XYZ file of C-alpha atoms in Angstrom:
378
model
C 0.000 0.000 0.000
C 1.212 3.568 -0.673
C 0.413 4.275 3.012
C 0.906 1.714 5.756
C -2.575 2.183 7.247
C -5.859 4.028 6.875
C -4.995 5.919 10.046
C -1.791 7.207 8.429
C -3.749 8.209 5.331
C -6.364 9.979 7.456
C -3.586 11.974 9.092
C -2.262 12.942 5.636
C -5.750 14.129 4.588
C -6.132 16.011 7.882
C -2.805 17.777 7.358
C -2.942 18.473 3.614
C -6.667 18.850 2.862
C -8.705 19.556 6.014
C -6.179 21.702 7.888
C -8.599 24.637 7.893
C -11.252 22.844 9.993
C -11.592 22.916 13.769
C -11.073 19.135 14.013
C -9.160 18.197 10.881
C -8.913 14.471 11.634
C -12.640 14.150 12.257
C -13.343 16.037 9.002
C -11.008 13.650 7.176
C -12.855 10.715 8.728
C -16.199 12.008 7.474
C -14.698 12.376 3.995
C -13.516 8.756 4.123
C -17.111 7.701 4.770
C -18.199 9.670 1.679
C -15.512 7.933 -0.375
C -16.795 4.497 0.668
C -20.233 5.511 -0.653
C -18.711 6.783 -3.914
C -16.828 3.508 -4.396
C -20.103 1.615 -3.848
C -21.942 3.777 -6.405
C -19.347 3.502 -9.166
C -19.141 -0.239 -8.663
C -22.905 -0.411 -9.283
C -22.467 1.908 -12.258
C -19.808 -0.174 -14.035
C -21.755 -3.347 -13.221
C -24.531 -1.886 -15.388
C -27.109 -1.088 -12.700
C -27.047 2.708 -12.905
C -30.442 2.972 -14.630
C -31.984 0.897 -11.833
C -30.377 2.862 -9.013
C -31.961 5.419 -6.721
C -29.871 7.259 -4.132
C -30.859 7.995 -0.529
C -34.474 6.968 -0.811
C -36.569 5.903 2.135
C -37.425 2.214 2.092
C -40.480 0.988 4.051
C -40.441 -1.913 6.449
C -42.224 -5.004 5.175
C -45.947 -4.882 6.047
C -45.302 -1.767 8.134
C -45.166 1.124 5.635
C -45.522 3.779 8.327
C -41.882 3.121 9.228
C -39.308 3.952 6.556
C -35.513 4.079 6.583
C -33.106 6.091 4.475
C -30.507 3.908 2.722
C -27.601 4.732 0.432
C -28.715 2.918 -2.723
C -31.715 0.899 -3.889
C -32.112 -1.088 -7.114
C -35.578 -1.094 -8.692
C -37.571 -2.722 -11.466
C -37.509 -0.177 -14.288
C -39.201 0.645 -17.547
C -37.772 3.097 -20.050
C -40.003 6.130 -20.581
C -37.874 7.753 -23.252
C -34.343 8.323 -24.471
C -33.740 11.871 -25.677
C -30.965 14.227 -26.701
C -30.339 17.726 -25.388
C -27.702 20.154 -26.638
C -24.986 21.835 -24.605
C -26.644 25.132 -25.439
C -29.755 23.996 -23.529
C -27.972 23.697 -20.181
C -29.009 23.447 -17.412
C -30.913 20.189 -17.990
C -33.790 20.808 -15.609
C -36.664 18.496 -14.821
C -38.965 20.900 -16.675
C -36.868 20.804 -19.858
C -36.698 17.014 -19.737
C -40.474 16.790 -19.211
C -41.038 18.992 -22.245
C -38.627 16.948 -24.377
C -40.348 13.633 -23.568
C -43.803 15.221 -23.950
C -45.127 14.131 -20.566
C -48.011 16.576 -20.329
C -49.741 14.339 -17.783
C -47.111 15.141 -15.179
C -48.549 17.712 -12.795
C -46.457 20.717 -11.874
C -46.810 20.031 -8.161
C -45.029 16.686 -8.461
C -42.314 17.884 -10.844
C -38.980 18.254 -9.075
C -36.673 21.261 -9.183
C -33.577 19.078 -9.675
C -31.078 19.651 -12.467
C -29.585 16.566 -14.097
C -26.667 18.662 -15.335
C -26.105 22.258 -14.274
C -24.581 25.112 -16.242
C -21.378 24.580 -14.244
C -21.222 20.906 -15.300
C -22.380 19.542 -11.936
C -23.985 16.131 -12.477
C -26.795 14.899 -10.253
C -26.603 11.107 -10.153
C -29.921 9.214 -10.285
C -31.752 12.519 -10.718
C -35.394 12.363 -9.616
C -37.458 14.537 -11.951
C -41.007 13.472 -11.083
C -42.661 11.618 -8.231
C -46.112 10.921 -6.873
C -47.556 8.064 -4.835
C -47.635 5.776 -7.870
C -44.858 6.963 -10.183
C -41.166 7.638 -9.783
C -39.214 8.991 -12.762
C -35.447 9.400 -12.774
C -33.102 10.805 -15.429
C -29.611 9.490 -16.166
C -26.952 11.230 -18.242
C -25.442 9.161 -21.041
C -22.719 9.856 -23.589
C -22.029 13.074 -25.436
C -21.780 13.031 -29.227
C -20.581 16.352 -30.648
C -22.754 18.911 -28.841
C -25.598 16.566 -27.819
C -26.069 14.586 -24.605
C -28.060 11.374 -24.449
C -30.489 11.282 -21.544
C -32.406 8.215 -20.422
C -35.619 8.708 -18.461
C -36.703 5.654 -16.488
C -39.819 4.794 -14.518
C -38.768 3.032 -11.320
C -41.145 0.838 -9.374
C -41.563 2.237 -5.871
C -40.503 -1.035 -4.210
C -36.845 -2.014 -4.773
C -35.551 -5.549 -5.191
C -32.179 -4.793 -3.560
C -30.651 -2.238 -1.193
C -27.075 -1.222 -0.360
C -25.974 0.406 2.879
C -22.457 1.615 3.758
C -21.203 1.594 7.337
C -18.009 3.183 8.565
C -17.129 4.737 11.927
C -13.807 6.505 12.507
C -11.565 6.084 15.544
C -10.975 9.123 17.711
C -7.415 10.012 18.687
C -6.182 7.823 21.535
C -9.097 5.382 21.388
C -9.155 1.783 20.200
C -12.715 1.898 18.914
C -15.256 4.462 17.768
C -17.757 5.027 20.603
C -20.817 4.662 18.364
C -19.609 1.619 16.459
C -21.965 -0.950 17.997
C -24.923 1.447 17.724
C -24.205 1.966 14.004
C -24.048 -1.807 13.581
C -27.371 -2.271 15.361
C -29.008 0.409 13.208
C -27.837 -1.272 10.015
C -28.873 -4.700 11.268
C -32.372 -3.499 12.168
C -32.995 -2.059 8.707
C -31.598 -5.160 6.987
C -33.917 -7.405 9.001
C -37.132 -5.430 8.510
C -37.377 -4.331 4.864
C -37.844 -7.692 3.143
C -40.699 -10.193 3.167
C -38.106 -12.930 3.722
C -37.443 -12.783 7.447
C -34.708 -14.470 9.435
C -34.965 -16.619 12.560
C -32.370 -18.705 14.354
C -32.672 -22.391 15.195
C -31.586 -23.875 18.504
C -28.325 -25.057 16.936
C -27.544 -21.535 15.682
C -28.535 -22.207 12.070
C -30.441 -19.550 10.151
C -33.937 -20.067 8.704
C -35.993 -17.927 6.376
C -39.667 -17.309 7.105
C -41.948 -16.014 4.348
C -45.577 -15.052 5.091
C -48.021 -16.260 2.436
C -51.286 -14.594 1.336
C -53.453 -17.328 2.935
C -51.996 -16.612 6.421
C -49.629 -19.570 6.255
C -45.863 -19.198 6.498
C -43.160 -21.081 4.642
C -39.921 -21.958 6.439
C -36.643 -23.145 4.873
C -32.928 -22.862 5.636
C -32.156 -19.225 4.852
C -29.599 -19.647 2.065
C -31.740 -22.311 0.402
C -34.743 -19.966 0.545
C -32.753 -17.191 -1.153
C -31.886 -19.532 -4.014
C -35.529 -20.628 -4.303
C -36.597 -16.998 -4.662
C -33.879 -16.244 -7.225
C -34.982 -19.171 -9.408
C -38.666 -18.281 -9.142
C -40.991 -16.002 -11.087
C -43.755 -16.418 -8.513
C -45.127 -13.008 -7.390
C -45.811 -14.508 -3.967
C -42.083 -14.968 -3.441
C -40.774 -11.897 -5.271
C -43.298 -9.125 -4.735
C -41.882 -7.819 -1.443
C -38.484 -9.505 -1.435
C -35.493 -7.181 -0.990
C -31.927 -8.456 -1.167
C -29.953 -6.594 1.494
C -26.285 -5.779 0.941
C -24.049 -4.115 3.516
C -20.600 -2.651 2.859
C -18.356 -1.999 5.854
C -14.853 -0.576 6.061
C -12.185 -1.147 8.657
C -10.092 1.493 10.395
C -10.013 -0.302 13.704
C -13.729 -0.823 14.135
C -14.831 -3.739 12.031
C -11.503 -5.596 12.365
C -10.915 -7.881 9.348
C -12.765 -10.468 7.332
C -10.988 -13.169 9.349
C -11.361 -11.547 12.769
C -15.001 -10.740 13.469
C -15.738 -8.596 16.474
C -19.180 -8.084 17.970
C -20.181 -5.355 15.511
C -19.240 -7.354 12.436
C -21.054 -10.436 13.754
C -24.228 -8.384 14.283
C -24.087 -7.174 10.680
C -23.088 -10.528 9.165
C -26.157 -12.296 10.597
C -28.509 -9.552 9.387
C -27.596 -8.725 5.761
C -28.039 -11.206 2.928
C -24.603 -10.125 1.725
C -21.973 -8.343 3.821
C -18.892 -7.020 2.007
C -15.749 -5.813 3.700
C -13.915 -2.978 1.891
C -10.274 -3.532 2.754
C -7.883 -0.815 3.883
C -5.778 -1.600 0.824
C -8.701 -0.907 -1.497
C -9.664 2.397 0.096
C -6.040 3.537 0.183
C -5.585 2.601 -3.495
C -8.657 4.606 -4.518
C -7.465 7.688 -2.635
C -3.888 7.407 -3.864
C -4.782 6.796 -7.536
C -7.548 9.387 -7.843
C -7.169 12.028 -5.138
C -3.558 12.351 -4.024
C -1.215 11.225 -6.805
C -3.368 10.625 -9.895
C -2.108 10.056 -13.403
C -3.066 12.790 -15.852
C -6.147 10.795 -16.991
C -7.643 11.093 -13.503
C -6.523 14.604 -12.557
C -10.124 15.878 -12.851
C -11.145 13.704 -9.892
C -8.433 15.201 -7.696
C -9.352 18.742 -8.758
C -13.041 18.228 -7.921
C -12.175 16.703 -4.549
C -9.701 19.416 -3.583
C -12.000 22.233 -4.718
C -14.894 20.769 -2.736
C -12.845 20.617 0.460
C -10.852 23.827 0.187
C -12.601 25.640 3.014
C -14.177 28.195 0.690
C -17.927 28.405 0.309
C -19.557 26.646 -2.605
C -21.396 23.498 -3.547
C -19.656 20.188 -2.899
C -18.798 18.614 -6.254
C -17.595 15.270 -4.951
C -20.399 13.219 -3.390
C -22.428 10.202 -4.447
C -25.324 12.521 -5.392
C -23.579 15.582 -6.844
C -20.407 14.974 -8.831
C -18.346 17.234 -11.068
C -18.940 15.931 -14.596
C -15.257 15.669 -15.515
C -14.570 13.871 -12.235
C -17.444 11.487 -12.937
C -15.935 10.553 -16.284
C -12.488 10.099 -14.733
C -13.755 7.844 -11.923
C -15.914 5.826 -14.288
C -12.954 5.266 -16.626
C -10.807 4.228 -13.666
C -13.384 1.649 -12.555
C -13.927 0.297 -16.056
C -10.202 -0.128 -16.659
C -9.562 -1.802 -13.284
C -12.802 -3.587 -12.515
C -11.261 -6.952 -11.597
C -8.749 -5.273 -9.289
C -11.490 -3.175 -7.685
C -13.683 -6.215 -7.086
C -10.639 -7.628 -5.295
C -10.793 -4.735 -2.823
C -13.779 -6.477 -1.216
C -13.873 -9.540 1.005
C -17.197 -11.351 1.391
C -18.058 -11.790 5.078
C -21.395 -13.476 4.443
C -22.630 -15.699 2.917
C -19.606 -17.750 3.923
C -17.525 -19.087 1.048
C -19.114 -16.857 -1.616
C -17.424 -14.365 -3.942
C -18.352 -10.886 -5.101
C -18.882 -12.249 -8.624
C -21.652 -14.456 -7.204
C -23.304 -11.382 -5.695
C -23.217 -9.774 -9.126
C -24.737 -12.925 -10.639
C -27.630 -12.799 -8.163
C -28.229 -9.108 -8.841
C -28.250 -9.892 -12.573
C -30.897 -12.564 -11.998
C -33.104 -10.117 -10.111
C -32.497 -7.303 -12.611
C -33.438 -9.468 -15.596
C -36.717 -10.822 -14.249
C -39.923 -9.882 -16.037
C -40.999 -7.450 -13.336
C -43.879 -6.044 -15.372
C -45.493 -9.490 -15.277
C -44.514 -10.221 -11.669
C -45.784 -6.912 -10.305
C -48.939 -6.777 -12.412
């Protein structure tokens, strides 16, 4: 690794980037949490799930819609509304301009969002919500540019997702061995993971895990949990799929979650709650920061510039988050991920299910993505 630990890297960021803040190390720690989310998003993007992704939406608990929880990313059944082109001269690409271009006169003004997919200053809004009511959710995604025209895809997302991703990271304060809120963060993540899907988890007397699925006729079906997941993945039965949500957690280390081979209490709580729990290694996070933010090659200099300008201490909109990203930085990061995808997938260790690989997670997400959701959800 270019730096011998995340802690050493955090100190470098505190000294060289966040020196202007009252608590520079804590500010650097918060930025590291943002970077974990960005890594998660661009992994989904290069895997081909961008047009199914919503960011920071509230997901309801199963059969208890009054309680909802904000999560980093959700993947949804989608249907293309339209694919259009807008010229550079038409910037900013507002929700109103996109509505006019796709001729959606039925969209009421009160439910039309004020978001800009791409601003006049080339600030990209990822997974840009342009219209929403109780029954319809429309998001716009920026595609490629050909000469002076941008391709824009407008997708209708089903309100209920089929998968969710949540990132968990808690920094260590100076002189402490563990972040004081670590176990509480783990419990919060575990609660959400256990309550949003129709497939619920119980433990047998021998410690084994079983899945319980309520059926419409008031019966319940019980199977070993991993076997039940595979049954659902192979099925096209609305009874099994309609309210199923695959839950994926991504945790990072820095003294709190230990390692994939050394599970402390917090990691055990998360591992028995998420369907998939991925561990982002220190080496992976350090590599991302070194290659894109601290010592980038010329191809990725735009990512460093956007990061440094966003955390310079001067007032202005942050241009380096999972939601709002400088357009040139977005292209640089996406190119980096596409060119190094196998290496980046190697940044992650799979904590649970035991013995599985990240490629198998991608296979399962592909299965869910490619189902005939229009028929299933009819």
